[in-house]
Amino acid sequence: MFCFIPMVASSRFLWVLVDLILCGIVLLNNGGVDGSHKVYMEYQSVVAAVEVKQLHRTGFHFQPKKHWINDPNGPMYYKGIYHFFYQYNPKGAVWGNIVWAHSVSTDMINWKPLDVAIYPSKPFDQYGAWSGSATILPGNKPIILYTGVIDKNYTQVQNYAVPANYSDPFLNEWIKPDNNPLVLPVGVNKTAFRDPTTAWLGQDGHWRILVGGKRKHRGMAHLYRSRDFMKWTKAQHPLHSSAMTGMWECPDFYPVSLDCENGLETSVMTGNIKHVLKVSLDETRYEYYTVGTYFPKKDSYVPDNTSIDDRTGLRYDYGNFYASKTFFDASRNRRILWGWVNESDASNEDVKKGWAGIQTIPRKIWLDPSGKQLVQWPIEELETLRGKKIHICNHQLNLGDHIEIKGITAAQADVEVTFSFPSLDKADSFDPSWVDMDAQQLCSHKGSNVQGGVGPFGLLTLASKHLEEYTPILFRIFKAKNKHVVLMCSDATSSSLEKNKLWYKPSFAGFVDVDLADNKLSLRSLIDHSIVESFGARGKTCITSRVYPTLAVLKNAHLYAFNNGSETIIIESLNAWSMGNPLMN
Ligand code: DQQ
């Protein structure tokens, strides 16, 4: 069983240790079953009568009024309305009592809450209504597949739910028919069998779904087929599996176009396309994806040799981001990605603040023209929240400079900047011994204050006036053998003066595979009180950080651009906007 507190991304031995010590008693109480979230028994009966603390609440990110949320579930577009479901604890600010909460929107920015759509009530889900996906069946009929937990040992089955009234565009009421469960855990590890995907329809008239699982330590995506969506048969082989990756939660599998940024409906099999398989690794709480080829006749998926197929592979996001899910938005021909932004603080603090968890801004996602990786960008509807704007151009940043971006609400802002540099001659050499380090380790060695050649340069977000607190989003450029290596960091280590709390404050980082021929690098950061979502090189590398400043809050938050490299950096163009507050549940 994985014991989950403020730990989010790659395995961090020390944090695991701290975590284990902290929740050792709970581990014993929990009987070592293979559930995915830590169960805080001591908080299960604590009804969150507490007043919700506003200090670090976000202004424009998705969150309910109070309590715990986790995975995005079953996003879809139906009759002019976007539907978003999510794992929610109606009773408190820790994981437990999970239901499918439901909100609706016409733009994915302003949200209205509806009644809970699915909650444990029947023998086939009485111990849990866990994650799942929506499929729009022919005739425009949505159906939800979700995981039901049927006993105290966390045995998992796959269920379905359908709208009570298809003519209601809000899909207010959901029915769980009596022929549930649809899929029993036969021939699989029954406590590691969850999170069904959106189904796709093969040319042979059979529907397919994936269900996450593991055998010993091999993570896998079990494949099931059905002609009528009711009777499902397990394929002999999983669609794909990978050794030493542990449990695969929330798999996602979909086609992407090699020709354009438009999204494709999940059943598209032909044309100039590739497929993407994403999995969420329960053991490390981060996700990786591969780009590859799906062979429909054999029902097999083979990642391209440019995609690393293990826990060191490409990630949607290198920060606080997990259990993500995409859907095809038929109204605008795009594929949209949602991800859960988990907390970096400890559970007792979540209980005190009365809430935990937010969702990222929905992102359009498509295949980079190189065919090697995905690209993401906040949906354009977000721009309706842009208010007061400031613009800076051709501003030089020399070694040690930081300039303040004044005139906007720095605690709630959208910033787009293009940096340029006269040359890359001063780039530091990429030490061959770093090859074995991941980007995050490298970033923790070389934070924003360690002087370099080209970089570090970037933004200091959520900064206090005298820089006692700040979250830098930065680039460093290195010279390797035949190429340049670009490192992007979102470094939470100095984000808060609070010293005594068990907050997880890593230097999240990823490499950016970008052509520097024009000597330019771009960055966009969405800053929202306690979250910074950043997009490097127009969405090639994305990093989300959850931070809890004590001084850099509300009107006392500042925003700076900085350079700590010996090469001059030019802010070629910077646009920053104060962001408004949408209707939020
Ligand atoms: N969360 C759900 C599971 C899923 C996990 C339970 C991922 O279905 O595997 O809340 O965060």
mmCIF file of N, CA and C in Angstrom, residues 325-386:
data_model
loop_
_atom_site.group_PDB
_atom_site.id
_atom_site.type_symbol
_atom_site.label_atom_id
_atom_site.label_comp_id
_atom_site.label_asym_id
_atom_site.label_seq_id
_atom_site.Cartn_x
_atom_site.Cartn_y
_atom_site.Cartn_z
ATOM 1 N N LYS A 325 -6.755 13.168 -17.317
ATOM 2 C CA LYS A 325 -7.646 12.527 -18.294
ATOM 3 C C LYS A 325 -7.908 13.500 -19.430
ATOM 4 N N THR A 326 -7.971 12.949 -20.667
ATOM 5 C CA THR A 326 -8.321 13.801 -21.816
ATOM 6 C C THR A 326 -9.719 13.458 -22.306
ATOM 7 N N PHE A 327 -10.304 14.358 -23.087
ATOM 8 C CA PHE A 327 -11.525 14.030 -23.842
ATOM 9 C C PHE A 327 -11.499 14.808 -25.149
ATOM 10 N N PHE A 328 -12.259 14.293 -26.121
ATOM 11 C CA PHE A 328 -12.344 14.966 -27.409
ATOM 12 C C PHE A 328 -13.514 15.942 -27.361
ATOM 13 N N ASP A 329 -13.211 17.216 -27.594
ATOM 14 C CA ASP A 329 -14.231 18.265 -27.581
ATOM 15 C C ASP A 329 -14.718 18.460 -29.017
ATOM 16 N N ALA A 330 -15.848 17.787 -29.337
ATOM 17 C CA ALA A 330 -16.341 17.793 -30.721
ATOM 18 C C ALA A 330 -16.778 19.188 -31.150
ATOM 19 N N SER A 331 -17.110 20.056 -30.192
ATOM 20 C CA SER A 331 -17.603 21.382 -30.582
ATOM 21 C C SER A 331 -16.478 22.210 -31.200
ATOM 22 N N ARG A 332 -15.235 21.919 -30.855
ATOM 23 C CA ARG A 332 -14.135 22.715 -31.401
ATOM 24 C C ARG A 332 -12.988 21.860 -31.917
ATOM 25 N N ASN A 333 -13.294 20.606 -32.182
ATOM 26 C CA ASN A 333 -12.282 19.710 -32.768
ATOM 27 C C ASN A 333 -10.939 19.754 -32.062
ATOM 28 N N ARG A 334 -10.974 19.621 -30.768
ATOM 29 C CA ARG A 334 -9.708 19.648 -30.041
ATOM 30 C C ARG A 334 -9.750 18.587 -28.951
ATOM 31 N N ARG A 335 -8.577 18.163 -28.509
ATOM 32 C CA ARG A 335 -8.507 17.249 -27.362
ATOM 33 C C ARG A 335 -8.082 18.079 -26.161
ATOM 34 N N ILE A 336 -8.780 17.848 -25.055
ATOM 35 C CA ILE A 336 -8.563 18.647 -23.840
ATOM 36 C C ILE A 336 -8.028 17.750 -22.735
ATOM 37 N N LEU A 337 -7.039 18.268 -22.026
ATOM 38 C CA LEU A 337 -6.417 17.541 -20.906
ATOM 39 C C LEU A 337 -6.777 18.207 -19.581
ATOM 40 N N TRP A 338 -7.226 17.392 -18.621
ATOM 41 C CA TRP A 338 -7.446 17.849 -17.248
ATOM 42 C C TRP A 338 -6.500 17.097 -16.323
ATOM 43 N N GLY A 339 -5.959 17.748 -15.315
ATOM 44 C CA GLY A 339 -5.109 17.033 -14.355
ATOM 45 C C GLY A 339 -5.389 17.527 -12.939
ATOM 46 N N TRP A 340 -5.243 16.627 -12.000
ATOM 47 C CA TRP A 340 -5.429 16.964 -10.580
ATOM 48 C C TRP A 340 -4.125 17.546 -10.040
ATOM 49 N N VAL A 341 -4.230 18.716 -9.424
ATOM 50 C CA VAL A 341 -3.065 19.342 -8.787
ATOM 51 C C VAL A 341 -3.155 19.024 -7.302
ATOM 52 N N ASN A 342 -2.350 18.068 -6.871
ATOM 53 C CA ASN A 342 -2.408 17.666 -5.471
ATOM 54 C C ASN A 342 -1.657 18.669 -4.592
ATOM 55 N N GLU A 343 -1.917 18.581 -3.308
ATOM 56 C CA GLU A 343 -1.312 19.540 -2.373
ATOM 57 C C GLU A 343 0.140 19.173 -2.080
ATOM 58 N N SER A 344 0.903 20.143 -1.616
ATOM 59 C CA SER A 344 2.264 19.880 -1.136
ATOM 60 C C SER A 344 2.330 20.002 0.376
ATOM 61 N N ASP A 345 1.220 20.294 1.016
ATOM 62 C CA ASP A 345 1.249 20.423 2.477
ATOM 63 C C ASP A 345 0.803 19.105 3.113
ATOM 64 N N ALA A 346 0.737 19.079 4.425
ATOM 65 C CA ALA A 346 0.382 17.844 5.122
ATOM 66 C C ALA A 346 -1.117 17.838 5.419
ATOM 67 N N SER A 347 -1.648 16.626 5.669
ATOM 68 C CA SER A 347 -3.091 16.487 5.784
ATOM 69 C C SER A 347 -3.700 17.251 6.953
ATOM 70 N N ASN A 348 -2.964 17.341 8.068
ATOM 71 C CA ASN A 348 -3.550 18.084 9.192
ATOM 72 C C ASN A 348 -3.756 19.544 8.802
ATOM 73 N N GLU A 349 -2.907 20.045 7.877
ATOM 74 C CA GLU A 349 -3.097 21.431 7.442
ATOM 75 C C GLU A 349 -4.285 21.555 6.492
ATOM 76 N N ASP A 350 -4.495 20.519 5.676
ATOM 77 C CA ASP A 350 -5.672 20.526 4.801
ATOM 78 C C ASP A 350 -6.952 20.550 5.646
ATOM 79 N N VAL A 351 -6.931 19.769 6.721
ATOM 80 C CA VAL A 351 -8.103 19.743 7.605
ATOM 81 C C VAL A 351 -8.334 21.136 8.175
ATOM 82 N N LYS A 352 -7.244 21.791 8.580
ATOM 83 C CA LYS A 352 -7.382 23.147 9.142
ATOM 84 C C LYS A 352 -7.884 24.125 8.099
ATOM 85 N N LYS A 353 -7.384 24.001 6.870
ATOM 86 C CA LYS A 353 -7.811 24.991 5.877
ATOM 87 C C LYS A 353 -9.162 24.643 5.248
ATOM 88 N N GLY A 354 -9.644 23.396 5.465
ATOM 89 C CA GLY A 354 -11.005 23.053 5.040
ATOM 90 C C GLY A 354 -11.116 22.640 3.584
ATOM 91 N N TRP A 355 -9.994 22.531 2.889
ATOM 92 C CA TRP A 355 -10.037 22.113 1.483
ATOM 93 C C TRP A 355 -8.691 21.553 1.067
ATOM 94 N N ALA A 356 -8.713 20.760 0.002
ATOM 95 C CA ALA A 356 -7.463 20.216 -0.544
ATOM 96 C C ALA A 356 -7.679 19.822 -2.000
ATOM 97 N N GLY A 357 -6.767 20.233 -2.849
ATOM 98 C CA GLY A 357 -6.788 19.810 -4.254
ATOM 99 C C GLY A 357 -7.486 20.819 -5.145
ATOM 100 N N ILE A 358 -6.907 20.981 -6.335
ATOM 101 C CA ILE A 358 -7.529 21.801 -7.378
ATOM 102 C C ILE A 358 -7.303 21.082 -8.709
ATOM 103 N N GLN A 359 -7.869 21.613 -9.763
ATOM 104 C CA GLN A 359 -7.619 21.061 -11.100
ATOM 105 C C GLN A 359 -6.859 22.106 -11.907
ATOM 106 N N THR A 360 -6.027 21.620 -12.835
ATOM 107 C CA THR A 360 -5.329 22.560 -13.717
ATOM 108 C C THR A 360 -6.345 23.294 -14.594
ATOM 109 N N ILE A 361 -5.892 24.380 -15.183
ATOM 110 C CA ILE A 361 -6.679 24.987 -16.256
ATOM 111 C C ILE A 361 -6.720 23.963 -17.389
ATOM 112 N N PRO A 362 -7.906 23.689 -17.958
ATOM 113 C CA PRO A 362 -7.944 22.711 -19.060
ATOM 114 C C PRO A 362 -6.975 23.127 -20.169
ATOM 115 N N ARG A 363 -6.280 22.128 -20.715
ATOM 116 C CA ARG A 363 -5.257 22.426 -21.730
ATOM 117 C C ARG A 363 -5.604 21.730 -23.031
ATOM 118 N N LYS A 364 -5.453 22.440 -24.124
ATOM 119 C CA LYS A 364 -5.527 21.775 -25.426
ATOM 120 C C LYS A 364 -4.234 20.973 -25.568
ATOM 121 N N ILE A 365 -4.346 19.749 -26.121
ATOM 122 C CA ILE A 365 -3.154 18.904 -26.227
ATOM 123 C C ILE A 365 -3.080 18.337 -27.629
ATOM 124 N N TRP A 366 -1.899 18.351 -28.233
ATOM 125 C CA TRP A 366 -1.733 17.843 -29.590
ATOM 126 C C TRP A 366 -0.303 17.353 -29.778
ATOM 127 N N LEU A 367 -0.046 16.722 -30.935
ATOM 128 C CA LEU A 367 1.280 16.161 -31.202
ATOM 129 C C LEU A 367 2.167 17.227 -31.830
ATOM 130 N N ASP A 368 3.373 17.340 -31.305
ATOM 131 C CA ASP A 368 4.351 18.256 -31.884
ATOM 132 C C ASP A 368 4.683 17.782 -33.310
ATOM 133 N N PRO A 369 4.950 18.726 -34.237
ATOM 134 C CA PRO A 369 5.269 18.301 -35.607
ATOM 135 C C PRO A 369 6.429 17.296 -35.686
ATOM 136 N N SER A 370 7.320 17.278 -34.702
ATOM 137 C CA SER A 370 8.406 16.289 -34.710
ATOM 138 C C SER A 370 7.860 14.877 -34.554
ATOM 139 N N GLY A 371 6.641 14.748 -34.056
ATOM 140 C CA GLY A 371 6.040 13.431 -33.800
ATOM 141 C C GLY A 371 6.588 12.770 -32.541
ATOM 142 N N LYS A 372 7.472 13.462 -31.842
ATOM 143 C CA LYS A 372 8.144 12.810 -30.706
ATOM 144 C C LYS A 372 7.525 13.124 -29.352
ATOM 145 N N GLN A 373 6.770 14.201 -29.284
ATOM 146 C CA GLN A 373 6.232 14.576 -27.975
ATOM 147 C C GLN A 373 4.930 15.357 -28.148
ATOM 148 N N LEU A 374 4.219 15.534 -27.041
ATOM 149 C CA LEU A 374 2.980 16.310 -27.077
ATOM 150 C C LEU A 374 3.258 17.763 -26.726
ATOM 151 N N VAL A 375 2.313 18.620 -27.077
ATOM 152 C CA VAL A 375 2.396 20.040 -26.754
ATOM 153 C C VAL A 375 1.074 20.414 -26.079
ATOM 154 N N GLN A 376 1.142 21.293 -25.093
ATOM 155 C CA GLN A 376 -0.082 21.689 -24.373
ATOM 156 C C GLN A 376 -0.168 23.198 -24.257
ATOM 157 N N TRP A 377 -1.391 23.694 -24.244
ATOM 158 C CA TRP A 377 -1.592 25.132 -24.107
ATOM 159 C C TRP A 377 -2.931 25.385 -23.411
ATOM 160 N N PRO A 378 -2.994 26.343 -22.476
ATOM 161 C CA PRO A 378 -4.278 26.603 -21.798
ATOM 162 C C PRO A 378 -5.363 26.925 -22.831
ATOM 163 N N ILE A 379 -6.565 26.432 -22.604
ATOM 164 C CA ILE A 379 -7.635 26.686 -23.592
ATOM 165 C C ILE A 379 -7.807 28.192 -23.774
ATOM 166 N N GLU A 380 -8.158 28.588 -24.995
ATOM 167 C CA GLU A 380 -8.188 30.029 -25.271
ATOM 168 C C GLU A 380 -9.303 30.745 -24.510
ATOM 169 N N GLU A 381 -10.319 30.001 -24.043
ATOM 170 C CA GLU A 381 -11.395 30.618 -23.266
ATOM 171 C C GLU A 381 -10.858 31.302 -22.006
ATOM 172 N N LEU A 382 -9.706 30.854 -21.524
ATOM 173 C CA LEU A 382 -9.123 31.462 -20.318
ATOM 174 C C LEU A 382 -8.875 32.956 -20.535
ATOM 175 N N GLU A 383 -8.603 33.311 -21.791
ATOM 176 C CA GLU A 383 -8.248 34.710 -22.077
ATOM 177 C C GLU A 383 -9.406 35.679 -21.796
ATOM 178 N N THR A 384 -10.631 35.155 -21.658
ATOM 179 C CA THR A 384 -11.760 36.035 -21.316
ATOM 180 C C THR A 384 -11.596 36.609 -19.908
ATOM 181 N N LEU A 385 -10.728 36.004 -19.115
ATOM 182 C CA LEU A 385 -10.528 36.512 -17.744
ATOM 183 C C LEU A 385 -9.436 37.571 -17.680
ATOM 184 N N ARG A 386 -8.755 37.778 -18.804
ATOM 185 C CA ARG A 386 -7.660 38.752 -18.782
ATOM 186 C C ARG A 386 -8.207 40.161 -18.591
#
